[in-house]
Amino acid sequence: MSLKFYQLKIFIVFFALIIATTAFAQSNFNVKGQVTDRASLPIPGVSIKIKGQKTVSITDRDGRYVIPAKRTDTLVFTYIGYKTIEQEVAEQTTINITLDANEESLNEVVVVAFGTQKKVTITGALTTVKGEDLAKSPNTNLAQTLVGRTSGLIAQQNTGQPGNDGVSLRIRGSSTFNANSAPLVLVDGVERPFNSINAEEVDNVTILKDAATTAVYGIRGANGVILVTTKRGSTGQPKFSFSTNYAVQAPTRLPELTNAYDYGVLYNEAIKNDNPLAPPLYTADDLQKYKDGSDPVFHPDIDWFDFMMKKTAPQSKNTLTVNGGGQLAKYFISLGYVNQSGLWKEFNEAYGYSNNTTYKRYNFRSSIDFNVSKTTVLGISLGGYSDKYHTSGNPFGAIQNAPPGGSPALIDGKLMLNSFIVGRNPLLDISAGYDERFVSQFNLTADLNQKLDKIINGLSFRSKLGYDSDYRTLLAKDVTRATYTPLKMVVGGVESVVFQQARDEVIGGISTQSFDSRSKRIYFESALQYNRSFGKHNVGGLVLYNQNKQYWPSNSAYTVEYPEIAIGYLGAVGRVTYNYDLRYLLEASVGRNGSENFPKGKRYGTFPAVSMGWNVTNEPFVKKIFGEKGILSQLKFKASYGETGNDKIIDNNNIYQRFMYFPSEYTFAASRAQLGEDLRSYEGVVEGQLGNSDITWEKAIKQNYAVEASFFKDKLNLKFDYFLDSRNNILYQKASIAHVAAAVQDVYNIAQIKNKGYEIEMGWNGKAGNVNYFINGNYTFARNRIIENGTIESPQNQLGNSLNQTYGLISNGFFNTQAEANAWPLQYSSVPTPGDARYMDTNNDGKVDQNDFVPIGDPTFPEINYGVNFGLSVKGFDVSVLFQGAENVSRVLSGFMQRPANQYGSTLAAVLDERWTPENAANATRPKLTATYGNANNYVNSTVWMRDASYLRLKNVELGYRFNGSFLKKAGLNSARLFLSGQNLVTWDKLKIVDPEQQASNSFAYPQLQIFNVGLNIQF
């Protein structure tokens, strides 16, 4: 009985537990949590629904929610533009969710030429970069923030100078000459510069690459188009955001120069190489004093970079934005301030000015969208900036020309010359006054959008008016500081040092102040647009007229001919789109516009394009095989073919040539004739450019073939594009003309270039527990070839090579003995000597000269650009890393980089190990030293001076933490984020002498900058 009773008790307890557990599982309790995006920002308005029931909750402005649920329930989180997430409740009472943007959402739209389109229907080649990604970079130049973040965009930055740190951008490489390769840039649909726009004003940047996306721009679209879209307001309570950044800047790399002792040793060696019997310039006593530092006045040893430059310089950036709106209007307002200091130490504060390079800028933007009626929206946008750029002299050039022992620099505040090498004190260059540039740019954009559904369902009308004003003022002040020469004097048998004044001091006021340039642009467009669906048939159409007028045209990148005459463009655009069930996609577009640069009858061109696509995953049989958003989430094929054009030519003198059809020009010039018995010179008339009445626009025939795919519910994304660009009728100045003519050669449509390549984009987005992570990569290869350029083919002009190809001799080491040199063919009609470069006779004519030139190295503009971006976020922390690099690019050392101590200039430290000497013959990479440079043969373009400029750079790193908690609400804040970021942190390359993006030429330049930044963003 006892056993049975015990078993009965066990059964009763077990049964009671089952009943209790079941009842507990069926009872409601509150589940709470927060919904955020990948950047850990709260998302208000998210719908949380219990699956299979009507119970619904909505997140508040902080992304928080509370919903009654059972442990057996499943919560469904949905929000427009984001992927839906289902989460089982189980034992959880707090469920925090991170929503991923639904990149392939059928409702997602992207910016295209003259409008927007659903991303799923795009058949052209374009990529988009979000403004929030650009804002991760602490750079003050918007163009720099794009580098490495998208495929198809190839960039090169030659300098990091504050206020003058522009980037050369190319979309899919170059298909025409020089500065003509720059893309068209439109800000909110109007042609405007974008370097100085605050990144926190930008919503997104779209890169248009093929004819399907650019043909509508006609003769402006051949080089691709960059569309910058600024932020606008959103419905809701006013949301304030304030960001403050403080950074320190440091050079990525400075040239390493020799000290005074090594300089003297090398210079004496150079003299001996020129003439073994010549006395040395530096005696043994001089060299010893340089080495031990016992005579700092007459034998100084100064590292000019260290003496004149600071290790770091500050930079600050602050931005305040507010956006919100209601039924009547939505608004966005932004104010920004940038203050970037240069790296130079101050030596002239006592004379009332700064010799440092500085840049200050104020940005503003205001956008208001008025709902005039249920069908009418009027948008008014104001924007612009005002900046001040301050600089003094050319200190890098002065350092380049100053030996380390040439001057004691500064003694007791006195500027020192040197009796040995007079005037080689770089401080003189920054002590002669300063220059300032003031730029004020203002722009106004008015947009009217009117729905016309009452007339025709799906029809709408829109109009845009843009006004831009740009003023550029220059100011200069001259200062002449007293200079002194140190002298040794013996008085009463005692030697002493005195400083003899060599120049008097003159402190002047403002020496010049003038308007450097002014410009005004008026743009107008008006369009009818139609979009409608008929069952599974979706059609769209656009008809648009535009005109553009720029008065007093100017550009900081080049000089414009005839600035007193406005530049004008007229154009018309047509576009038709069709898709069936989002499966079969077709688009046709045409742009017709004209340019004043061409004569009547040739001004207007028509540029058609057609593209098509196939969304394979929208096929029913594919859905049946793979399921909805299963292993294969998306597979799409695209192809496009079309024509675009170009009407601009910027010649080798950096002049934008206009009215190239004008007949012969005649100008007056001095000293054109000598008459009389005493042969006096008189002014005369000079014939200028002849003019070409048959000139017309360049034509680019572009093809693009692409495939897009995503897998595993859009976690893995792949994209591949192959492109061809055949540019014909390229505007080019003939290099040859009959010798009996004195005219300047005119421009013809004579050149032809082919450019082709491919782009690859890959990305993975995933989640592991509470950790959200991503990795994205992009790779672009673009190679151009000159097919024709109207110039007689020669060793220096070989068709079939790149636009930026370098030509030179092939070196086979150096001559080590005179016997070797005597047995070699003559080089430029002379017998080489030991230590000279040994060049190959490539054409086998028994001599070495310019006829032996061949293509050497890679082009000077990279053929390959790539970037890798990855990051993660967890519990308020987030980190992102961007690597960026370039390949297939070379630099040719020239000028100073070739010629150490030329005219008593400075010398690279690398010369010590690289120069040829009998002892270093096996390791030499440079010819023997010379002091006179009387024999130029060693310094012609050759593989001796060719360097690989490929690089990989840790471009950007950002680490942030978003604070959440009740203390924020007590402080009146919605959120706060503290972050650390860095730019250009590490560079791996083979060039070493200077930064690999800089030109290794005859002039030092302001270096690229490392930036170490700390910032805080608060929202309230």
GROMACS .gro file of C-alpha atoms in nm, residues 426-770:
model
  345
  426PRO     CA    1   6.325   7.892  -4.650
  427LEU     CA    2   6.191   8.123  -4.381
  428LEU     CA    3   6.231   8.408  -4.627
  429ASP     CA    4   5.957   8.259  -4.842
  430ILE     CA    5   5.694   8.264  -4.568
  431SER     CA    6   5.814   8.597  -4.429
  432ALA     CA    7   5.719   8.808  -4.728
  433GLY     CA    8   5.350   8.852  -4.649
  434TYR     CA    9   5.041   8.649  -4.716
  435ASP     CA   10   4.761   8.580  -4.963
  436GLU     CA   11   4.396   8.523  -4.888
  437ARG     CA   12   4.109   8.397  -5.098
  438PHE     CA   13   3.747   8.454  -5.004
  439VAL     CA   14   3.468   8.259  -5.172
  440SER     CA   15   3.098   8.314  -5.121
  441GLN     CA   16   2.864   8.078  -5.296
  442PHE     CA   17   2.487   8.097  -5.276
  443ASN     CA   18   2.231   7.881  -5.452
  444LEU     CA   19   1.853   7.877  -5.471
  445THR     CA   20   1.641   7.591  -5.603
  446ALA     CA   21   1.264   7.604  -5.647
  447ASP     CA   22   1.070   7.286  -5.736
  448LEU     CA   23   0.704   7.272  -5.826
  449ASN     CA   24   0.534   6.931  -5.845
  450GLN     CA   25   0.173   6.907  -5.961
  451LYS     CA   26  -0.027   6.586  -5.989
  452LEU     CA   27  -0.262   6.580  -6.288
  453ASP     CA   28  -0.456   6.264  -6.208
  454LYS     CA   29  -0.784   6.444  -6.265
  455ILE     CA   30  -0.683   6.495  -6.626
  456ILE     CA   31  -0.504   6.165  -6.686
  457ASN     CA   32  -0.446   5.916  -6.410
  458GLY     CA   33  -0.070   5.887  -6.345
  459LEU     CA   34   0.020   6.215  -6.514
  460SER     CA   35   0.217   6.483  -6.331
  461PHE     CA   36   0.393   6.810  -6.409
  462ARG     CA   37   0.703   6.949  -6.249
  463SER     CA   38   0.928   7.248  -6.293
  464LYS     CA   39   1.265   7.348  -6.148
  465LEU     CA   40   1.437   7.683  -6.127
  466GLY     CA   41   1.796   7.712  -6.008
  467TYR     CA   42   1.997   8.023  -5.935
  468ASP     CA   43   2.364   8.021  -5.831
  469SER     CA   44   2.591   8.310  -5.744
  470ASP     CA   45   2.964   8.279  -5.682
  471TYR     CA   46   3.207   8.555  -5.580
  472ARG     CA   47   3.578   8.503  -5.539
  473THR     CA   48   3.797   8.776  -5.388
  474LEU     CA   49   4.175   8.790  -5.352
  475LEU     CA   50   4.367   8.987  -5.094
  476ALA     CA   51   4.743   9.012  -5.048
  477LYS     CA   52   4.977   9.184  -4.808
  478ASP     CA   53   5.349   9.235  -4.872
  479VAL     CA   54   5.605   9.234  -4.594
  480THR     CA   55   5.980   9.284  -4.626
  481ARG     CA   56   6.163   9.171  -4.314
  482ALA     CA   57   6.518   9.269  -4.240
  483THR     CA   58   6.774   9.001  -4.319
  484TYR     CA   59   7.119   8.952  -4.173
  485THR     CA   60   7.444   8.787  -4.276
  486PRO     CA   61   7.663   8.636  -4.002
  487LEU     CA   62   8.024   8.750  -4.017
  488LYS     CA   63   8.335   8.666  -3.817
  489MET     CA   64   8.531   8.969  -3.701
  490VAL     CA   65   8.853   8.998  -3.501
  491VAL     CA   66   8.867   9.297  -3.270
  492GLY     CA   67   9.162   9.335  -3.036
  493GLY     CA   68   9.274   8.985  -3.115
  494VAL     CA   69   8.939   8.841  -3.012
  495GLU     CA   70   8.720   8.672  -3.271
  496SER     CA   71   8.350   8.742  -3.246
  497VAL     CA   72   8.038   8.693  -3.457
  498VAL     CA   73   7.838   8.991  -3.577
  499PHE     CA   74   7.519   9.003  -3.782
  500GLN     CA   75   7.540   9.248  -4.066
  501GLN     CA   76   7.206   9.375  -4.188
  502ALA     CA   77   7.164   9.291  -4.555
  503ARG     CA   78   6.815   9.429  -4.614
  504ASP     CA   79   6.597   9.689  -4.448
  505GLU     CA   80   6.258   9.615  -4.304
  506VAL     CA   81   5.942   9.736  -4.479
  507ILE     CA   82   5.601   9.650  -4.339
  508GLY     CA   83   5.332   9.726  -4.592
  509GLY     CA   84   4.956   9.728  -4.575
  510ILE     CA   85   4.719   9.554  -4.809
  511SER     CA   86   4.899   9.550  -5.141
  512THR     CA   87   4.624   9.409  -5.361
  513GLN     CA   88   4.254   9.343  -5.322
  514SER     CA   89   4.044   9.245  -5.618
  515PHE     CA   90   3.757   9.036  -5.743
  516ASP     CA   91   3.928   8.731  -5.884
  517SER     CA   92   3.609   8.609  -6.044
  518ARG     CA   93   3.235   8.617  -6.021
  519SER     CA   94   2.984   8.386  -6.174
  520LYS     CA   95   2.609   8.357  -6.199
  521ARG     CA   96   2.415   8.058  -6.326
  522ILE     CA   97   2.044   8.031  -6.408
  523TYR     CA   98   1.892   7.691  -6.476
  524PHE     CA   99   1.537   7.603  -6.575
  525GLU     CA  100   1.363   7.277  -6.652
  526SER     CA  101   1.003   7.178  -6.701
  527ALA     CA  102   0.866   6.828  -6.748
  528LEU     CA  103   0.560   6.609  -6.790
  529GLN     CA  104   0.583   6.266  -6.632
  530TYR     CA  105   0.357   5.964  -6.655
  531ASN     CA  106   0.353   5.651  -6.441
  532ARG     CA  107   0.072   5.397  -6.437
  533SER     CA  108   0.006   5.029  -6.400
  534PHE     CA  109  -0.239   4.825  -6.608
  535GLY     CA  110  -0.259   4.494  -6.432
  536LYS     CA  111   0.091   4.353  -6.456
  537HIS     CA  112   0.193   4.607  -6.719
  538ASN     CA  113   0.378   4.909  -6.574
  539VAL     CA  114   0.456   5.203  -6.800
  540GLY     CA  115   0.629   5.534  -6.748
  541GLY     CA  116   0.726   5.829  -6.956
  542LEU     CA  117   0.911   6.160  -6.930
  543VAL     CA  118   0.928   6.461  -7.159
  544LEU     CA  119   1.152   6.742  -7.035
  545TYR     CA  120   1.292   7.074  -7.155
  546ASN     CA  121   1.589   7.246  -6.991
  547GLN     CA  122   1.816   7.541  -7.040
  548ASN     CA  123   2.128   7.655  -6.862
  549LYS     CA  124   2.303   7.991  -6.872
  550GLN     CA  125   2.623   8.081  -6.690
  551TYR     CA  126   2.727   8.445  -6.681
  552TRP     CA  127   3.092   8.547  -6.626
  553PRO     CA  128   3.186   8.179  -6.638
  554SER     CA  129   3.479   8.077  -6.423
  555ASN     CA  130   3.621   7.764  -6.273
  556SER     CA  131   3.892   7.715  -6.013
  557ALA     CA  132   4.033   7.421  -6.212
  558TYR     CA  133   4.091   7.603  -6.542
  559THR     CA  134   4.073   7.939  -6.723
  560VAL     CA  135   3.768   8.007  -6.937
  561GLU     CA  136   3.805   8.184  -7.270
  562TYR     CA  137   3.582   8.487  -7.332
  563PRO     CA  138   3.449   8.510  -6.976
  564GLU     CA  139   3.251   8.820  -7.070
  565ILE     CA  140   3.024   8.602  -7.286
  566ALA     CA  141   2.779   8.371  -7.107
  567ILE     CA  142   2.790   7.995  -7.163
  568GLY     CA  143   2.455   7.857  -7.271
  569TYR     CA  144   2.296   7.516  -7.322
  570LEU     CA  145   1.951   7.410  -7.445
  571GLY     CA  146   1.814   7.060  -7.430
  572ALA     CA  147   1.518   6.827  -7.453
  573VAL     CA  148   1.482   6.486  -7.294
  574GLY     CA  149   1.255   6.190  -7.358
  575ARG     CA  150   1.233   5.864  -7.168
  576VAL     CA  151   0.997   5.567  -7.182
  577THR     CA  152   0.999   5.277  -6.935
  578TYR     CA  153   0.804   4.953  -6.939
  579ASN     CA  154   0.802   4.638  -6.735
  580TYR     CA  155   0.580   4.336  -6.718
  581ASP     CA  156   0.522   4.209  -6.367
  582LEU     CA  157   0.864   4.345  -6.268
  583ARG     CA  158   1.009   4.058  -6.471
  584TYR     CA  159   1.081   4.195  -6.816
  585LEU     CA  160   1.221   4.547  -6.814
  586LEU     CA  161   1.271   4.788  -7.102
  587GLU     CA  162   1.381   5.150  -7.112
  588ALA     CA  163   1.451   5.386  -7.401
  589SER     CA  164   1.575   5.742  -7.364
  590VAL     CA  165   1.699   6.023  -7.581
  591GLY     CA  166   1.870   6.352  -7.514
  592ARG     CA  167   1.891   6.630  -7.768
  593ASN     CA  168   2.078   6.942  -7.680
  594GLY     CA  169   2.305   7.204  -7.823
  595SER     CA  170   2.627   7.385  -7.742
  596GLU     CA  171   2.745   7.731  -7.838
  597ASN     CA  172   3.094   7.591  -7.902
  598PHE     CA  173   2.992   7.469  -8.246
  599PRO     CA  174   2.876   7.647  -8.563
  600LYS     CA  175   2.519   7.661  -8.685
  601GLY     CA  176   2.407   7.332  -8.830
  602LYS     CA  177   2.639   7.139  -8.598
  603ARG     CA  178   2.539   7.267  -8.257
  604TYR     CA  179   2.270   7.014  -8.180
  605GLY     CA  180   2.313   6.644  -8.130
  606THR     CA  181   2.076   6.358  -8.063
  607PHE     CA  182   2.187   6.091  -7.817
  608PRO     CA  183   1.967   5.781  -7.788
  609ALA     CA  184   2.002   5.486  -7.551
  610VAL     CA  185   1.817   5.163  -7.488
  611SER     CA  186   1.843   4.917  -7.201
  612MET     CA  187   1.666   4.603  -7.090
  613GLY     CA  188   1.660   4.370  -6.796
  614TRP     CA  189   1.526   4.037  -6.682
  615ASN     CA  190   1.439   3.969  -6.320
  616VAL     CA  191   1.478   3.593  -6.331
  617THR     CA  192   1.368   3.543  -5.971
  618ASN     CA  193   1.030   3.698  -6.050
  619GLU     CA  194   0.956   3.408  -6.281
  620PRO     CA  195   0.695   3.172  -6.129
  621PHE     CA  196   0.902   2.862  -6.204
  622VAL     CA  197   1.202   3.012  -6.023
  623LYS     CA  198   0.991   3.100  -5.721
  624LYS     CA  199   0.860   2.747  -5.721
  625ILE     CA  200   1.210   2.601  -5.727
  626PHE     CA  201   1.377   2.832  -5.473
  627GLY     CA  202   1.081   2.964  -5.280
  628GLU     CA  203   1.016   3.322  -5.177
  629LYS     CA  204   1.344   3.483  -5.075
  630GLY     CA  205   1.511   3.147  -5.029
  631ILE     CA  206   1.858   3.039  -5.138
  632LEU     CA  207   1.833   3.255  -5.448
  633SER     CA  208   1.682   3.586  -5.344
  634GLN     CA  209   1.744   3.774  -5.667
  635LEU     CA  210   1.890   3.715  -6.010
  636LYS     CA  211   1.880   3.994  -6.264
  637PHE     CA  212   2.044   4.041  -6.604
  638LYS     CA  213   2.086   4.386  -6.758
  639ALA     CA  214   2.222   4.527  -7.083
  640SER     CA  215   2.242   4.878  -7.227
  641TYR     CA  216   2.361   5.044  -7.545
  642GLY     CA  217   2.361   5.414  -7.635
  643GLU     CA  218   2.536   5.736  -7.724
  644THR     CA  219   2.644   6.034  -7.522
  645GLY     CA  220   2.859   6.336  -7.604
  646ASN     CA  221   3.110   6.595  -7.492
  647ASP     CA  222   3.155   6.953  -7.611
  648LYS     CA  223   3.442   7.064  -7.390
  649ILE     CA  224   3.813   7.087  -7.458
  650ILE     CA  225   4.066   7.204  -7.202
  651ASP     CA  226   4.406   7.241  -7.365
  652ASN     CA  227   4.754   7.177  -7.227
  653ASN     CA  228   4.766   7.533  -7.091
  654ASN     CA  229   4.457   7.455  -6.881
  655ILE     CA  230   4.235   7.684  -7.089
  656TYR     CA  231   3.875   7.594  -7.163
  657GLN     CA  232   3.850   7.673  -7.533
  658ARG     CA  233   3.524   7.819  -7.660
  659PHE     CA  234   3.382   7.914  -8.001
  660MET     CA  235   3.633   7.692  -8.174
  661TYR     CA  236   3.463   7.758  -8.507
  662PHE     CA  237   3.553   8.129  -8.505
  663PRO     CA  238   3.769   8.236  -8.802
  664SER     CA  239   4.128   8.348  -8.756
  665GLU     CA  240   4.204   8.558  -8.450
  666TYR     CA  241   4.450   8.846  -8.451
  667THR     CA  242   4.602   8.996  -8.140
  668PHE     CA  243   4.855   9.270  -8.072
  669ALA     CA  244   5.187   9.168  -7.919
  670ALA     CA  245   5.505   9.349  -7.824
  671SER     CA  246   5.834   9.314  -8.011
  672ARG     CA  247   5.689   9.162  -8.325
  673ALA     CA  248   5.906   9.356  -8.565
  674GLN     CA  249   6.247   9.530  -8.564
  675LEU     CA  250   6.284   9.832  -8.788
  676GLY     CA  251   6.530  10.112  -8.845
  677GLU     CA  252   6.904  10.139  -8.838
  678ASP     CA  253   6.907  10.087  -8.462
  679LEU     CA  254   6.668   9.791  -8.494
  680ARG     CA  255   6.405   9.909  -8.253
  681SER     CA  256   6.127   9.666  -8.159
  682TYR     CA  257   5.770   9.756  -8.243
  683GLU     CA  258   5.430   9.616  -8.154
  684GLY     CA  259   5.273   9.400  -8.421
  685VAL     CA  260   4.976   9.186  -8.509
  686VAL     CA  261   4.993   8.813  -8.445
  687GLU     CA  262   4.769   8.557  -8.606
  688GLY     CA  263   4.602   8.332  -8.352
  689GLN     CA  264   4.385   8.026  -8.379
  690LEU     CA  265   4.263   7.955  -8.731
  691GLY     CA  266   3.918   7.822  -8.644
  692ASN     CA  267   3.737   7.515  -8.771
  693SER     CA  268   3.395   7.561  -8.929
  694ASP     CA  269   3.332   7.184  -8.933
  695ILE     CA  270   3.386   7.122  -8.562
  696THR     CA  271   3.117   6.941  -8.364
  697TRP     CA  272   3.068   6.739  -8.047
  698GLU     CA  273   3.249   6.426  -7.939
  699LYS     CA  274   3.048   6.105  -7.951
  700ALA     CA  275   3.074   5.819  -7.704
  701ILE     CA  276   2.917   5.482  -7.783
  702LYS     CA  277   2.872   5.299  -7.455
  703GLN     CA  278   2.780   4.938  -7.386
  704ASN     CA  279   2.714   4.777  -7.048
  705TYR     CA  280   2.636   4.415  -6.960
  706ALA     CA  281   2.559   4.326  -6.601
  707VAL     CA  282   2.430   4.060  -6.367
  708GLU     CA  283   2.302   4.114  -6.013
  709ALA     CA  284   2.238   3.833  -5.769
  710SER     CA  285   2.161   3.788  -5.402
  711PHE     CA  286   2.137   3.473  -5.193
  712PHE     CA  287   2.019   3.349  -4.855
  713LYS     CA  288   1.746   3.607  -4.800
  714ASP     CA  289   1.957   3.893  -4.936
  715LYS     CA  290   2.247   3.824  -4.702
  716LEU     CA  291   2.495   3.767  -4.986
  717ASN     CA  292   2.490   4.020  -5.271
  718LEU     CA  293   2.690   4.004  -5.594
  719LYS     CA  294   2.712   4.243  -5.886
  720PHE     CA  295   2.922   4.229  -6.203
  721ASP     CA  296   2.937   4.485  -6.487
  722TYR     CA  297   3.136   4.467  -6.810
  723PHE     CA  298   3.157   4.793  -7.004
  724LEU     CA  299   3.283   4.925  -7.337
  725ASP     CA  300   3.324   5.292  -7.425
  726SER     CA  301   3.426   5.387  -7.779
  727ARG     CA  302   3.488   5.762  -7.804
  728ASN     CA  303   3.495   5.907  -8.158
  729ASN     CA  304   3.527   6.259  -8.298
  730ILE     CA  305   3.731   6.356  -7.993
  731LEU     CA  306   3.815   6.725  -7.986
  732TYR     CA  307   4.191   6.753  -8.016
  733GLN     CA  308   4.446   7.012  -8.119
  734LYS     CA  309   4.667   6.900  -8.404
  735ALA     CA  310   5.028   6.875  -8.300
  736SER     CA  311   5.165   6.928  -8.651
  737ILE     CA  312   5.119   7.217  -8.893
  738ALA     CA  313   5.300   7.334  -9.204
  739HIS     CA  314   5.619   7.515  -9.108
  740VAL     CA  315   5.531   7.815  -9.326
  741ALA     CA  316   5.230   7.894  -9.106
  742ALA     CA  317   5.258   8.112  -8.797
  743ALA     CA  318   4.906   8.053  -8.672
  744VAL     CA  319   4.801   7.866  -8.362
  745GLN     CA  320   4.662   7.528  -8.458
  746ASP     CA  321   4.288   7.486  -8.427
  747VAL     CA  322   4.082   7.201  -8.286
  748TYR     CA  323   3.952   6.909  -8.491
  749ASN     CA  324   3.733   6.604  -8.432
  750ILE     CA  325   4.025   6.373  -8.506
  751ALA     CA  326   4.097   6.151  -8.206
  752GLN     CA  327   3.956   5.814  -8.112
  753ILE     CA  328   3.990   5.626  -7.784
  754LYS     CA  329   3.853   5.295  -7.665
  755ASN     CA  330   3.802   5.226  -7.297
  756LYS     CA  331   3.684   4.900  -7.147
  757GLY     CA  332   3.681   4.721  -6.817
  758TYR     CA  333   3.469   4.566  -6.549
  759GLU     CA  334   3.334   4.625  -6.199
  760ILE     CA  335   3.267   4.380  -5.919
  761GLU     CA  336   3.071   4.440  -5.601
  762MET     CA  337   3.022   4.185  -5.324
  763GLY     CA  338   2.859   4.209  -4.986
  764TRP     CA  339   2.746   4.001  -4.692
  765ASN     CA  340   2.510   4.114  -4.416
  766GLY     CA  341   2.454   3.886  -4.121
  767LYS     CA  342   2.367   3.851  -3.757
  768ALA     CA  343   2.522   3.628  -3.490
  769GLY     CA  344   2.331   3.652  -3.166
  770ASN     CA  345   2.314   4.021  -3.078
   0.00000   0.00000   0.00000
